[in-house]
Coordinates of C-alpha atoms in Angstrom, one line a residue:
Chain A
M1 CA -12.8 17.5 61.2
S2 CA -15.7 17.3 59.1
H3 CA -17.4 20.3 60.9
I4 CA -14.8 22.5 60.0
D5 CA -16.3 25.2 57.4
N6 CA -14.5 24.9 53.7
A7 CA -15.4 28.1 53.0
A8 CA -13.4 29.5 56.4
V9 CA -10.6 27.6 56.1
S10 CA -10.1 29.0 52.7
A11 CA -11.1 32.1 53.7
H12 CA -7.8 32.1 56.5
L13 CA -5.7 30.4 53.4
S14 CA -6.6 33.9 51.7
H15 CA -3.9 35.3 53.6
V16 CA -1.2 32.7 52.7
R17 CA 0.8 33.6 49.5
I18 CA 2.9 31.5 47.4
V19 CA 5.8 33.5 45.3
M20 CA 7.6 31.9 42.6
V21 CA 10.8 33.2 41.6
N22 CA 12.1 33.6 37.9
T23 CA 10.3 30.5 37.0
T24 CA 11.4 29.3 33.6
L25 CA 7.8 26.2 32.8
P26 CA 4.4 27.7 32.7
A27 CA 3.4 24.3 33.3
N28 CA 5.0 24.6 36.9
I29 CA 2.8 27.9 37.3
G30 CA -0.1 25.9 36.3
S31 CA 1.0 23.2 38.4
A32 CA 1.2 25.3 41.3
L33 CA -2.1 26.6 41.2
R34 CA -3.6 23.2 40.8
A35 CA -1.8 22.2 43.7
M36 CA -2.6 25.5 45.7
K37 CA -6.6 25.4 44.6
T38 CA -6.7 21.6 46.0
M39 CA -6.3 22.8 49.5
G40 CA -7.9 26.1 49.3
L41 CA -5.1 28.6 49.0
S42 CA -5.0 31.2 46.3
K43 CA -2.6 33.8 46.2
L44 CA -0.1 33.3 43.5
V45 CA 2.4 36.1 43.1
L46 CA 5.3 35.7 40.1
V47 CA 8.5 37.3 40.2
S48 CA 9.8 38.6 37.2
P49 CA 8.6 34.9 35.1
K50 CA 10.9 33.8 32.1
T51 CA 7.4 33.0 30.4
Y52 CA 4.0 34.9 31.2
P53 CA 1.2 34.2 29.8
H54 CA 1.1 30.8 28.4
P55 CA -1.1 28.2 27.4
D56 CA 0.8 25.9 29.4
I57 CA -0.3 27.5 32.6
N58 CA -3.9 26.9 31.6
A59 CA -3.5 23.3 30.6
L60 CA -1.7 22.7 34.1
A61 CA -4.1 25.0 36.0
A62 CA -7.2 22.8 34.8
G63 CA -10.3 23.4 36.7
A64 CA -8.1 26.3 38.7
T65 CA -8.2 28.9 36.3
D66 CA -9.7 30.9 38.6
L67 CA -6.8 31.9 40.3
I68 CA -4.6 33.1 37.3
D69 CA -7.0 35.7 37.1
Q70 CA -6.1 36.5 40.6
I71 CA -2.0 35.9 40.1
E72 CA -0.3 38.8 40.6
I73 CA 3.0 39.6 38.7
V74 CA 5.8 41.7 40.0
E75 CA 9.4 42.8 39.2
T76 CA 11.7 41.9 42.7
L77 CA 11.1 39.6 45.2
E78 CA 10.8 42.8 47.8
D79 CA 7.9 43.7 45.5
A80 CA 6.2 40.7 46.6
I81 CA 7.0 40.0 50.2
K82 CA 6.5 43.9 51.5
D83 CA 3.3 44.0 53.3
C84 CA 4.5 40.5 54.7
H85 CA 4.5 39.5 58.6
I86 CA 6.1 36.6 58.4
V87 CA 8.4 35.2 55.3
F88 CA 9.3 31.8 54.8
G89 CA 12.3 31.2 52.2
T90 CA 12.2 27.3 50.7
S91 CA 16.0 25.9 50.8
A92 CA 17.4 22.5 50.3
R93 CA 20.8 23.1 51.0
S94 CA 22.6 24.6 54.0
R95 CA 24.0 27.9 53.4
T96 CA 27.2 30.0 54.2
I97 CA 25.4 31.3 58.0
P98 CA 23.0 28.5 58.9
W99 CA 18.7 30.8 59.3
P100 CA 16.5 29.5 61.6
L101 CA 15.1 26.4 59.7
L102 CA 11.8 25.1 60.3
D103 CA 10.6 21.8 58.7
A104 CA 7.2 22.2 56.9
R105 CA 4.9 21.2 59.5
P106 CA 6.1 23.6 62.0
A107 CA 6.4 26.4 59.4
A108 CA 2.6 25.6 58.3
E109 CA 1.4 26.0 61.8
K110 CA 3.4 28.9 62.6
S111 CA 2.1 30.5 60.0
L112 CA -1.7 29.3 60.5
K113 CA -1.2 31.1 63.6
A114 CA 0.1 34.4 62.6
V115 CA -2.7 34.1 60.1
I116 CA -5.9 33.2 62.7
D117 CA -4.5 34.6 65.8
D118 CA -2.4 37.8 64.5
K119 CA -4.2 38.5 61.2
Q120 CA -1.0 38.4 59.6
Q121 CA 0.0 38.3 56.3
V122 CA 2.4 35.1 55.4
A123 CA 4.7 34.3 52.4
V124 CA 6.3 30.7 51.3
I125 CA 8.5 31.4 48.2
F126 CA 10.0 28.9 46.1
G127 CA 13.0 29.2 43.6
R128 CA 14.0 28.7 40.1
E129 CA 13.8 25.0 38.4
D130 CA 17.6 25.1 38.3
R131 CA 19.2 26.4 41.2
G132 CA 16.5 27.7 43.4
L133 CA 17.0 31.1 45.1
T134 CA 20.3 33.1 45.7
N135 CA 21.6 33.8 49.3
E136 CA 20.6 37.7 48.8
E137 CA 16.7 36.1 48.3
L138 CA 17.1 33.5 50.9
A139 CA 18.0 36.1 53.5
L140 CA 15.3 38.3 52.6
A141 CA 13.2 35.4 54.4
N142 CA 12.6 35.2 58.5
F143 CA 12.5 31.7 58.4
H144 CA 14.1 28.9 55.9
V145 CA 11.5 26.0 55.4
T146 CA 12.3 22.7 54.2
I147 CA 10.8 19.3 53.4
P148 CA 12.3 16.1 54.7
V149 CA 12.9 14.4 52.5
N150 CA 15.2 11.0 51.5
T151 CA 18.5 12.5 51.8
D152 CA 19.5 9.8 49.8
Y153 CA 17.6 10.8 46.7
G154 CA 17.4 14.6 46.8
V155 CA 15.1 17.1 46.3
L156 CA 11.5 17.6 45.0
N157 CA 10.7 19.4 41.8
V158 CA 8.9 22.9 42.3
A159 CA 5.4 21.8 41.8
Q160 CA 5.7 18.8 44.3
A161 CA 7.4 21.2 47.1
I162 CA 4.4 23.4 46.2
Q163 CA 2.1 20.6 47.0
I164 CA 3.1 19.5 50.4
I165 CA 4.0 23.3 51.7
C166 CA 0.0 23.7 50.6
Y167 CA -1.5 20.3 52.1
E168 CA 0.7 21.6 55.4
M169 CA -1.1 24.8 55.6
R170 CA -4.5 23.9 54.8
M171 CA -3.8 20.8 57.7
A172 CA -2.6 23.8 60.1
A173 CA -5.8 25.8 59.2
M174 CA -8.2 22.8 59.7
D175 CA -6.0 21.5 63.0
K176 CA -6.0 25.0 64.3
M177 CA -9.6 25.7 63.4
G178 CA -10.0 22.5 64.8
K179 CA -8.8 23.5 68.2
E180 CA -10.8 27.2 68.3
V181 CA -14.1 24.9 67.8
N182 CA -13.3 22.3 70.6
P183 CA -10.8 24.0 73.4
E184 CA -10.6 21.4 75.3
A185 CA -9.3 19.4 72.6
T186 CA -6.1 22.5 72.7
M187 CA -2.9 20.5 73.9
H188 CA 0.0 22.0 75.8
V189 CA 0.5 26.0 74.5
T190 CA 3.5 27.6 75.8
E191 CA 3.4 30.5 77.4
T192 CA 5.0 32.7 73.5
E193 CA 2.0 30.9 72.0
D194 CA -0.5 32.5 74.4
M195 CA 0.9 35.7 75.1
Q196 CA -1.1 39.0 73.6
W197 CA 0.8 41.7 72.1
D198 CA 0.4 45.1 72.5
E199 CA 1.8 46.1 69.6
P200 CA 1.2 45.3 66.0
L201 CA 4.3 43.5 65.0
V202 CA 6.3 45.1 61.4
T203 CA 6.1 44.6 58.0
H204 CA 9.0 43.5 55.6
E205 CA 9.1 46.6 54.0
Q206 CA 9.7 48.5 57.3
M207 CA 12.2 46.4 58.2
E208 CA 13.7 46.8 54.7
Q209 CA 14.6 50.2 56.6
F210 CA 16.2 48.6 59.5
Y211 CA 18.9 47.2 57.7
P212 CA 20.0 49.7 56.0
H213 CA 19.7 52.4 59.3
I214 CA 21.6 50.0 61.2
E215 CA 24.7 49.3 58.7
K216 CA 25.2 52.7 57.8
M217 CA 25.4 53.5 61.6
L218 CA 27.6 50.8 62.3
A219 CA 29.9 52.3 59.4
E220 CA 30.0 55.7 61.0
I221 CA 31.4 54.2 64.2
E222 CA 33.3 51.7 62.3
F223 CA 32.1 48.6 63.3
L224 CA 31.3 47.9 60.2
D225 CA 33.4 48.4 56.8
P226 CA 31.3 49.2 54.0
K227 CA 34.1 47.8 51.6
N228 CA 34.3 44.9 53.2
P229 CA 31.2 43.7 55.8
R230 CA 32.0 40.0 56.0
L231 CA 29.1 38.2 56.9
L232 CA 28.1 41.5 59.5
P233 CA 24.8 42.5 57.3
L234 CA 24.0 38.8 57.0
R235 CA 24.4 38.2 60.7
L236 CA 22.4 40.8 61.6
R237 CA 19.5 40.3 59.1
R238 CA 19.4 36.9 60.7
L239 CA 19.1 38.0 64.1
F240 CA 16.6 40.9 63.6
G241 CA 14.6 38.3 61.1
R242 CA 14.1 36.4 63.3
I243 CA 12.6 38.3 66.3
Q244 CA 9.6 39.8 64.5
L245 CA 9.8 43.0 66.2
D246 CA 6.9 45.4 67.2
R247 CA 6.4 48.6 66.1
M248 CA 7.4 50.3 69.0
E249 CA 10.4 48.3 69.7
Y250 CA 11.3 49.1 66.1
H251 CA 11.1 52.6 66.4
L252 CA 12.5 52.1 70.1
L253 CA 16.2 50.5 68.1
R254 CA 16.1 53.1 64.9
G255 CA 16.1 56.1 68.0
I256 CA 19.2 54.6 69.4
F257 CA 20.5 54.4 65.7
S258 CA 20.1 57.8 65.1
R259 CA 21.0 58.8 69.0
V260 CA 24.2 56.9 68.5
Q261 CA 24.5 58.5 64.7
A262 CA 23.8 62.1 66.2
L263 CA 26.7 61.6 69.1
N264 CA 29.0 60.8 66.6
N265 CA 28.9 63.4 63.8
G266 CA 28.5 66.2 66.9
T267 CA 24.9 66.6 66.2
W268 CA 23.6 65.5 69.5
K269 CA 24.0 68.7 72.2
Q270 CA 25.3 66.5 75.2
S271 CA 27.4 68.6 77.3
K272 CA 31.4 67.2 76.9
S273 CA 32.4 70.0 79.2
E274 CA 30.9 67.9 82.4
K275 CA 33.3 65.0 82.1
Chain B
M1 CA 15.1 15.3 63.9
S2 CA 18.8 15.5 62.5
H3 CA 19.5 12.2 64.8
I4 CA 17.6 10.2 62.9
D5 CA 19.0 7.5 60.2
N6 CA 18.1 8.1 56.8
A7 CA 18.8 4.2 55.8
A8 CA 16.3 3.5 59.0
V9 CA 14.1 5.8 57.6
S10 CA 14.1 4.0 54.3
A11 CA 14.0 0.4 56.1
H12 CA 11.0 0.8 58.2
L13 CA 9.5 2.7 55.2
S14 CA 9.8 -0.3 52.6
H15 CA 7.5 -2.6 54.9
V16 CA 5.3 0.3 53.5
R17 CA 3.8 -0.5 50.1
I18 CA 2.0 1.6 47.2
V19 CA -0.5 -0.4 44.7
M20 CA -2.0 1.3 42.0
V21 CA -5.0 -1.4 40.3
N22 CA -5.4 -0.5 36.4
T23 CA -3.1 2.4 35.8
T24 CA -3.4 3.8 32.3
L25 CA -1.1 6.4 31.8
P26 CA 2.6 5.3 32.4
A27 CA 3.5 8.6 33.3
N28 CA 1.6 8.1 36.2
I29 CA 3.5 5.5 37.5
G30 CA 6.8 6.5 37.2
S31 CA 5.3 9.5 38.6
A32 CA 4.8 7.4 41.3
L33 CA 8.0 6.3 41.9
R34 CA 9.6 9.5 41.8
A35 CA 7.2 10.9 44.7
M36 CA 7.7 7.3 46.4
K37 CA 11.7 7.3 46.6
T38 CA 11.8 11.2 47.2
M39 CA 10.0 9.9 50.9
G40 CA 12.0 6.8 50.9
L41 CA 9.5 4.4 50.1
S42 CA 10.7 1.8 47.5
K43 CA 8.2 -0.8 47.0
L44 CA 5.3 -0.2 44.1
V45 CA 2.8 -3.6 43.1
L46 CA 0.8 -3.0 39.4
V47 CA -2.3 -4.7 39.4
S48 CA -2.6 -5.6 35.7
P49 CA -1.4 -2.4 34.4
K50 CA -2.9 -1.0 30.8
T51 CA 0.0 -0.3 29.4
Y52 CA 3.9 -1.9 31.0
P53 CA 6.3 -1.6 30.4
H54 CA 6.4 1.7 28.8
P55 CA 9.2 4.4 28.2
D56 CA 7.2 7.4 29.6
I57 CA 7.9 4.9 33.2
N58 CA 11.2 5.7 33.2
A59 CA 10.9 8.9 32.0
L60 CA 8.9 10.3 34.8
A61 CA 11.1 8.5 37.3
A62 CA 13.9 10.4 36.4
G63 CA 16.6 9.6 39.3
A64 CA 13.9 6.5 40.6
T65 CA 14.3 3.9 37.6
D66 CA 16.2 1.5 40.4
L67 CA 12.6 1.2 41.7
I68 CA 11.6 -0.1 38.4
D69 CA 13.4 -3.4 39.5
Q70 CA 11.6 -3.9 42.3
I71 CA 8.2 -3.1 40.8
E72 CA 5.8 -6.6 41.7
I73 CA 3.0 -6.9 38.4
V74 CA -0.2 -8.9 39.6
E75 CA -3.0 -10.2 37.6
T76 CA -5.2 -9.1 41.2
L77 CA -5.5 -7.3 43.7
E78 CA -6.0 -9.5 46.7
D79 CA -2.3 -11.2 44.9
A80 CA -1.3 -7.4 45.6
I81 CA -2.2 -7.8 49.5
K82 CA -2.3 -11.0 50.4
D83 CA 0.8 -11.3 52.7
C84 CA -0.4 -7.7 54.4
H85 CA -1.6 -6.7 57.9
I86 CA -3.2 -3.6 57.1
V87 CA -4.5 -2.4 53.7
F88 CA -6.1 1.0 53.2
G89 CA -7.7 1.8 50.1
T90 CA -8.1 5.5 48.9
S91 CA -11.5 7.1 48.2
A92 CA -12.7 10.3 47.6
R93 CA -16.3 9.4 47.8
S94 CA -18.0 7.7 51.0
R95 CA -19.3 4.8 49.4
T96 CA -22.5 3.0 50.0
I97 CA -21.8 1.8 53.5
P98 CA -19.8 3.5 55.8
W99 CA -16.2 2.5 56.5
P100 CA -13.6 3.1 58.6
L101 CA -12.3 6.6 57.7
L102 CA -8.8 7.9 58.3
D103 CA -7.3 10.8 57.1
A104 CA -3.7 10.4 55.6
R105 CA -2.1 11.6 58.6
P106 CA -3.4 9.2 61.5
A107 CA -3.3 6.2 58.5
A108 CA 0.4 7.2 58.4
E109 CA 0.7 6.9 62.2
K110 CA -1.1 3.9 62.7
S111 CA 1.2 2.4 59.9
L112 CA 4.5 3.0 60.9
K113 CA 3.2 1.6 64.2
A114 CA 2.4 -1.5 63.1
V115 CA 5.2 -1.5 60.7
I116 CA 7.6 -0.4 63.6
D117 CA 6.1 -2.0 66.8
D118 CA 5.0 -5.2 65.6
K119 CA 6.6 -5.7 62.0
Q120 CA 3.7 -5.6 59.9
Q121 CA 3.1 -5.2 56.0
V122 CA 1.1 -2.4 55.5
A123 CA -0.6 -1.7 51.7
V124 CA -2.2 1.8 50.7
I125 CA -4.2 1.2 47.5
F126 CA -4.8 3.3 44.8
G127 CA -7.2 3.3 41.9
R128 CA -8.0 4.0 38.2
E129 CA -7.5 7.4 36.9
D130 CA -10.9 7.7 36.2
R131 CA -13.1 6.2 38.5
G132 CA -10.6 5.1 41.9
L133 CA -11.5 2.0 43.4
T134 CA -14.6 0.0 42.9
N135 CA -17.1 -0.8 45.9
E136 CA -15.3 -4.9 45.9
E137 CA -11.7 -3.2 45.5
L138 CA -12.1 -0.9 48.7
A139 CA -14.2 -4.1 50.3
L140 CA -10.7 -5.6 50.9
A141 CA -9.5 -2.6 52.6
N142 CA -9.2 -2.4 56.5
F143 CA -9.5 1.6 56.5
H144 CA -10.3 3.8 54.0
V145 CA -8.2 6.6 53.8
T146 CA -8.6 10.7 52.1
I147 CA -6.6 13.5 51.6
P148 CA -8.4 16.4 53.7
V149 CA -8.6 18.8 50.4
N150 CA -10.6 21.7 49.6
T151 CA -13.9 20.2 49.1
D152 CA -14.9 23.2 46.5
Y153 CA -12.7 21.9 43.8
G154 CA -12.6 18.1 43.4
V155 CA -9.9 16.1 44.2
L156 CA -5.7 14.9 43.9
N157 CA -4.9 12.8 40.7
V158 CA -3.3 9.6 41.8
A159 CA 0.5 10.7 41.2
Q160 CA -0.5 13.4 43.7
A161 CA -2.3 11.5 46.4
I162 CA 0.6 8.8 46.0
Q163 CA 2.9 12.2 47.1
I164 CA 1.4 13.5 49.9
I165 CA 0.5 9.7 51.7
C166 CA 4.1 8.9 51.0
Y167 CA 5.1 12.3 52.7
E168 CA 2.6 11.5 55.7
M169 CA 4.4 7.8 55.9
R170 CA 7.6 9.8 56.1
M171 CA 6.8 11.8 58.1
A172 CA 5.0 9.1 60.4
A173 CA 8.3 7.3 60.6
M174 CA 10.6 9.8 61.5
D175 CA 8.3 10.9 64.1
K176 CA 7.9 7.5 65.7
M177 CA 11.8 7.4 65.3
G178 CA 12.3 10.7 67.2
K179 CA 10.0 8.9 70.0
E180 CA 11.7 5.9 69.8
V181 CA 15.3 7.3 70.4
N182 CA 14.5 10.2 72.7
P183 CA 11.0 9.6 74.8
E184 CA 11.3 12.5 76.7
A185 CA 11.5 14.9 73.6
T186 CA 7.8 13.0 72.2
M187 CA 5.8 15.8 73.5
H188 CA 5.2 19.3 71.7
V189 CA 8.4 19.9 70.6
T190 CA 9.6 24.0 70.5
E191 CA 10.3 25.5 67.4
T192 CA 13.7 26.9 68.9
E193 CA 14.4 23.3 69.2
D194 CA 14.0 22.4 66.2
M195 CA 16.3 24.6 65.0
Q196 CA 19.9 23.6 63.6
W197 CA 22.2 26.3 64.8
D198 CA 25.9 26.9 64.1
E199 CA 26.7 28.7 67.7
P200 CA 25.4 27.4 71.4
L201 CA 23.2 29.4 72.1
V202 CA 23.6 32.1 75.8
T203 CA 22.5 31.2 78.6
H204 CA 20.2 33.4 81.3
E205 CA 23.1 33.9 83.3
Q206 CA 25.0 35.8 80.2
M207 CA 21.5 37.4 79.5
E208 CA 22.3 39.2 83.4
Q209 CA 25.2 40.5 81.5
F210 CA 23.7 41.5 78.3
Y211 CA 20.9 43.4 80.2
P212 CA 22.6 46.3 82.4
H213 CA 25.4 46.9 79.6
I214 CA 22.7 47.7 77.0
E215 CA 21.1 49.9 79.7
K216 CA 24.4 51.6 81.4
M217 CA 25.2 52.4 77.2
L218 CA 22.0 54.2 77.1
A219 CA 22.3 55.9 80.2
E220 CA 25.7 57.3 79.4
I221 CA 24.5 58.4 76.0
E222 CA 21.2 59.7 77.7
F223 CA 18.7 57.6 75.8
L224 CA 17.6 56.1 79.4
D225 CA 16.8 58.3 82.1
P226 CA 18.5 56.0 85.2
K227 CA 16.3 58.0 87.6
N228 CA 13.0 57.1 85.5
P229 CA 13.6 54.5 83.1
R230 CA 10.1 54.0 82.6
L231 CA 9.1 51.2 80.7
L232 CA 12.2 51.0 78.6
P233 CA 14.3 48.4 80.6
L234 CA 11.3 46.0 80.6
R235 CA 10.9 46.5 77.0
L236 CA 14.6 45.6 76.1
R237 CA 13.9 42.4 78.6
R238 CA 11.1 41.7 76.6
L239 CA 12.8 41.9 72.8
F240 CA 16.4 40.1 73.3
G241 CA 14.3 37.2 75.7
R242 CA 12.5 36.4 72.9
I243 CA 15.5 36.3 70.8
Q244 CA 17.3 33.8 72.3
L245 CA 20.7 34.9 71.1
D246 CA 23.3 32.8 70.1
R247 CA 27.2 33.1 71.0
M248 CA 28.3 35.5 67.8
E249 CA 25.3 37.4 68.3
Y250 CA 25.6 38.4 71.4
H251 CA 29.6 39.0 71.2
L252 CA 28.4 41.3 68.3
L253 CA 26.2 43.2 69.9
R254 CA 28.3 43.8 73.4
G255 CA 31.1 44.6 71.0
I256 CA 28.4 47.6 69.5
F257 CA 27.7 48.8 73.0
S258 CA 31.4 49.1 73.9
R259 CA 31.8 51.1 70.9
V260 CA 29.1 53.3 71.6
Q261 CA 30.5 53.6 74.9
A262 CA 33.7 54.1 74.1
L263 CA 32.9 56.8 71.4
N264 CA 30.4 58.6 74.0
N265 CA 33.6 59.2 76.4
G266 CA 36.2 60.2 74.1
T267 CA 38.4 57.2 74.5
W268 CA 37.5 55.3 71.2
K269 CA 40.9 57.2 68.4
Q270 CA 38.4 58.1 65.9
S271 CA 39.5 60.9 63.6
K272 CA 37.3 63.2 64.5
S273 CA 39.2 66.2 62.7
E274 CA 38.5 64.6 59.3
K275 CA 34.0 65.2 59.9

């Protein structure tokens, strides 16, 4: 793959951001930057880091300190991912209800396909050192991603996990670019992967208006009990999160929800008398 | 890949040894053990380590200290690899004379093929922290192996390099064992097939009852004009067709459609008077 342009790989990988939530140890932030730069990634977003700035970040980031200037600090996870099209949450454990789960390699392939073919933004979220991501945070992701490890031993620390995810992102970028350069080398591509899409896909931020809308509508028609919603909101997120709605579909569905609401509260002028 | 037996993966990976030459920092030996155990490797050979034993080894190997007892200490690199069939030397730089050079991934695939198909022993040699392996040491290897990194930035440290090599060894073992178990699955596996799910996915036949239901509901609330449906039915098929609904989601959505229908035709006993 020596023909692949290193700068072009980095340019693609600049659309894949690493998000670290409530990180406690500055050393892990520094190690993350180093792991990222080694693999050509450049965008780190910190959600309410416990300690920032800190000299350990600079020390561990040795040689990657230029990435420190590009760090973005935000208050909430939603802020970190609002302009993203695909969001991965890293999770070692299985949760209340299973989420679409990918191994690191297919997750990276999916990410670079989205970046290179569709100019999308991708985020991979890493949780706290001691207890990872909460169920609520994991529910914000379209997919969960896991690194296949020795199940008799346990888990990677956050810096090691970032290292491997970044490595797979780089491999996926080089792999995809190699295929671009030499179309004969393209392996079997499924119909879905080949498909040209006619509408832009919606962002995470737009979906964060979608879920309250469907929940409100379902509450109004008493399909969902707001006092005891049980797993319904989570199931709706899982369902519509993995579909990646395009703009037309998004407005179509929200139009249906609004129509149902209007019908229910009597503002839709349907001639009931005919029935 | 959940069908793959973790103990069997580890058994295969016990034939892949990591060899560290003249290591200076005990912490790197500890980190190597941890990286190895996380991925299921167990055999570390140290060639004339500068400092051994040392409490930093135990500290950094946290949870992998059982591998310390299995460490083999030898005087020369030849001793470390004499019973091996395939020897890889890790090298970041190109050397005086070109050597067969593989990226980490094909090197791991080659290794696990040799282990599983031919019961061979494999070694991967890592050099000194400051200057790697000598030309003489590299010449003892059958192949050189490199990790594709950002060429504008430089190299991984030895612990990081071991981490990635061990990861690729594990992936190659799982990949090869997956192929052994189910030869039909050797080709491209789609993302959906990769996912672990709690509910069975619905069949095409069930979806053929789903589309008429949503269309009928939308016609009843006058969102869709049956005489002139335009692209709406097609868009709904494209949307719900690519989602691959599971059984629970299927019944959930059809339950919502039925509720809307009942509301609309007055058979749902909602106390409108309250509004």
